Amino acid sequence: GAVVSQHPSRVICKSGTSVKIECRSLDFQATTMFWYRQFPKQSLMLMATSNEGSKATYEQGVEKDKFLINHASLTLSTLTVTSAHPEDSSFYICSVERSSYNEQFFGPGTRLTVL
Amino acid sequence: GQQVMQIPQYQHVQEGEDFTTYCNSSTTLSNIQWYKQRPGGHPVFLIQLVKSGEVKKQKRLTFQFGEAKKNSSLHITATQTTDVGTYFCAASGNTPLVFGKGTRLSVIA
């Protein structure tokens, strides 16, 4: 499989601040990473597809200027939640896809709480 | 876009009872994947089904893909407390995956 890490695992911030979440593929070069958001007791909602060296592809309804994605290398993608508000509080999970196997490997997730 | 409906939303069983979750799509799926998410954890890949009518087993778990490739099921025989979690199906025709809403399983010892 693929080993994916995320940092930080938990973050609490004040409303109006920006939070950066890192997703690293530790043993696999990932040209594509995915960012999901999961509200309590709900399913995974795809936010965007992060493409190494190019702009991310955002899903409908996801604000590009609020959720900034940077995929600068084959092992690192970052998601920055800008001017966070309490409604942005959620569990953010990244994943990588091994194209030869087609399954996705998820990071451990980042729980964001905006006060 | 492609959607997958998953039922039931919740299931409470006594330890030792069987459990089944179902995933349905209105369109033909290229393949279907199943994931398990433990409480507080992240989704973990269980299996992928590709062929029409395919049946795969992993110990007490049995996965089926319908003949028309529009539905799938996950059956757990004799549930154990370690089976607790949310089971998601995910359809993959084109990347990215489309996840069902999941079935949350609780097992009463």
CSV table of N, CA and C in Angstrom, one decimal, chain A residues 34 36 38 41-44 46 49 59 91 93 97 101-104 106-109 111, chain B residues 10 31 33 35 37 40-45 48 88 92 95-97 99-102 104:
chain,number,residue,atom,x,y,z
A,34,PHE,N,-6.1,13.8,-3.3
A,34,PHE,CA,-7.4,14.2,-3.1
A,34,PHE,C,-7.7,14.8,-1.7
A,36,TYR,N,-10.6,15.7,1.1
A,36,TYR,CA,-12.0,15.4,1.5
A,36,TYR,C,-12.3,16.2,2.7
A,38,GLN,N,-15.2,15.8,6.0
A,38,GLN,CA,-16.1,14.9,6.6
A,38,GLN,C,-16.7,15.5,7.8
A,41,LYS,N,-20.4,12.1,11.6
A,41,LYS,CA,-21.4,11.1,11.2
A,41,LYS,C,-21.9,11.2,9.8
A,42,GLN,N,-21.1,11.8,9.0
A,42,GLN,CA,-21.5,12.0,7.6
A,42,GLN,C,-20.4,11.3,6.7
A,43,SER,N,-20.7,11.3,5.4
A,43,SER,CA,-19.8,10.7,4.4
A,43,SER,C,-18.7,11.6,4.1
A,44,LEU,N,-17.8,11.1,3.3
A,44,LEU,CA,-16.7,11.9,2.8
A,44,LEU,C,-17.2,12.7,1.6
A,46,LEU,N,-15.8,15.0,-1.4
A,46,LEU,CA,-14.6,15.4,-2.1
A,46,LEU,C,-14.6,16.9,-2.3
A,49,THR,N,-9.3,17.9,-6.2
A,49,THR,CA,-8.2,17.0,-6.7
A,49,THR,C,-7.0,17.9,-6.9
A,59,GLU,N,-14.3,20.8,-6.7
A,59,GLU,CA,-15.7,20.3,-6.9
A,59,GLU,C,-16.6,21.5,-6.8
A,91,PHE,N,-13.5,17.5,9.7
A,91,PHE,CA,-12.4,16.5,9.6
A,91,PHE,C,-12.0,16.6,8.2
A,93,ILE,N,-9.5,15.2,5.3
A,93,ILE,CA,-8.7,14.0,5.0
A,93,ILE,C,-8.1,14.1,3.6
A,97,GLU,N,-3.9,8.0,-4.7
A,97,GLU,CA,-4.4,6.8,-5.4
A,97,GLU,C,-3.3,6.2,-6.2
A,101,TYR,N,-3.4,0.0,-8.8
A,101,TYR,CA,-4.3,-0.8,-8.0
A,101,TYR,C,-5.7,-0.1,-7.9
A,102,ASN,N,-5.7,1.2,-8.1
A,102,ASN,CA,-7.0,1.9,-8.1
A,102,ASN,C,-7.5,2.2,-6.8
A,103,GLU,N,-7.0,1.6,-5.7
A,103,GLU,CA,-7.6,2.0,-4.4
A,103,GLU,C,-6.9,3.3,-3.9
A,104,GLN,N,-7.6,3.9,-3.0
A,104,GLN,CA,-7.1,5.1,-2.4
A,104,GLN,C,-6.6,4.8,-1.0
A,106,PHE,N,-5.7,6.7,2.5
A,106,PHE,CA,-6.1,7.9,3.2
A,106,PHE,C,-5.1,8.3,4.3
A,107,GLY,N,-4.9,9.6,4.5
A,107,GLY,CA,-4.1,10.0,5.6
A,107,GLY,C,-5.0,9.9,6.8
A,108,PRO,N,-4.4,10.1,8.0
A,108,PRO,CA,-5.1,10.0,9.3
A,108,PRO,C,-6.1,11.1,9.5
A,109,GLY,N,-6.0,12.1,8.7
A,109,GLY,CA,-7.0,13.2,8.9
A,109,GLY,C,-6.6,14.3,9.8
A,111,ARG,N,-8.4,17.2,12.3
A,111,ARG,CA,-9.6,17.7,12.9
A,111,ARG,C,-9.5,19.2,13.2
B,10,TYR,N,-27.9,3.1,9.5
B,10,TYR,CA,-27.4,2.6,10.8
B,10,TYR,C,-27.8,1.1,10.9
B,31,ASN,N,-16.3,-0.2,-11.5
B,31,ASN,CA,-15.9,-1.0,-10.4
B,31,ASN,C,-16.5,-0.4,-9.1
B,33,GLN,N,-15.6,-0.1,-4.8
B,33,GLN,CA,-14.7,-0.4,-3.7
B,33,GLN,C,-15.4,-0.3,-2.4
B,35,TYR,N,-14.7,0.5,1.8
B,35,TYR,CA,-13.8,1.0,2.8
B,35,TYR,C,-14.5,0.9,4.2
B,37,GLN,N,-14.2,2.6,8.1
B,37,GLN,CA,-13.7,3.7,8.9
B,37,GLN,C,-14.1,3.4,10.4
B,40,GLY,N,-13.4,7.7,14.9
B,40,GLY,CA,-12.2,8.5,15.1
B,40,GLY,C,-11.1,8.3,14.1
B,41,GLY,N,-11.3,7.3,13.2
B,41,GLY,CA,-10.2,7.0,12.3
B,41,GLY,C,-10.4,7.5,10.9
B,42,HIS,N,-9.6,7.0,10.0
B,42,HIS,CA,-9.8,7.3,8.6
B,42,HIS,C,-10.2,6.1,7.8
B,43,PRO,N,-10.7,6.3,6.6
B,43,PRO,CA,-11.2,5.1,5.8
B,43,PRO,C,-10.0,4.3,5.4
B,44,VAL,N,-10.2,3.0,5.5
B,44,VAL,CA,-9.2,2.0,5.1
B,44,VAL,C,-9.8,1.1,4.0
B,45,PHE,N,-9.0,1.0,2.9
B,45,PHE,CA,-9.5,0.2,1.8
B,45,PHE,C,-9.7,-1.3,2.2
B,48,GLN,N,-11.8,-4.2,-3.9
B,48,GLN,CA,-12.3,-3.7,-5.1
B,48,GLN,C,-13.0,-4.8,-5.9
B,88,PHE,N,-18.2,2.1,3.9
B,88,PHE,CA,-18.5,2.9,2.8
B,88,PHE,C,-18.3,2.1,1.5
B,92,SER,N,-16.2,3.9,-8.8
B,92,SER,CA,-15.1,4.5,-9.6
B,92,SER,C,-15.4,4.1,-11.1
B,95,THR,N,-12.0,8.7,-12.3
B,95,THR,CA,-11.5,9.4,-11.0
B,95,THR,C,-12.2,10.7,-10.9
B,96,PRO,N,-12.5,11.2,-9.7
B,96,PRO,CA,-12.3,10.6,-8.4
B,96,PRO,C,-13.4,9.6,-8.0
B,97,LEU,N,-13.2,9.0,-6.9
B,97,LEU,CA,-14.3,8.1,-6.4
B,97,LEU,C,-15.5,8.9,-5.9
B,99,PHE,N,-18.3,8.4,-3.1
B,99,PHE,CA,-18.6,7.6,-1.9
B,99,PHE,C,-20.1,7.6,-1.6
B,100,GLY,N,-20.6,6.4,-1.1
B,100,GLY,CA,-21.9,6.4,-0.5
B,100,GLY,C,-21.9,7.0,0.8
B,101,LYS,N,-23.0,7.2,1.4
B,101,LYS,CA,-23.1,7.8,2.7
B,101,LYS,C,-22.7,7.0,3.9
B,102,GLY,N,-22.5,5.7,3.6
B,102,GLY,CA,-22.0,4.8,4.6
B,102,GLY,C,-23.1,4.2,5.5
B,104,ARG,N,-23.3,2.8,9.4
B,104,ARG,CA,-22.6,2.7,10.7
B,104,ARG,C,-23.1,1.5,11.4
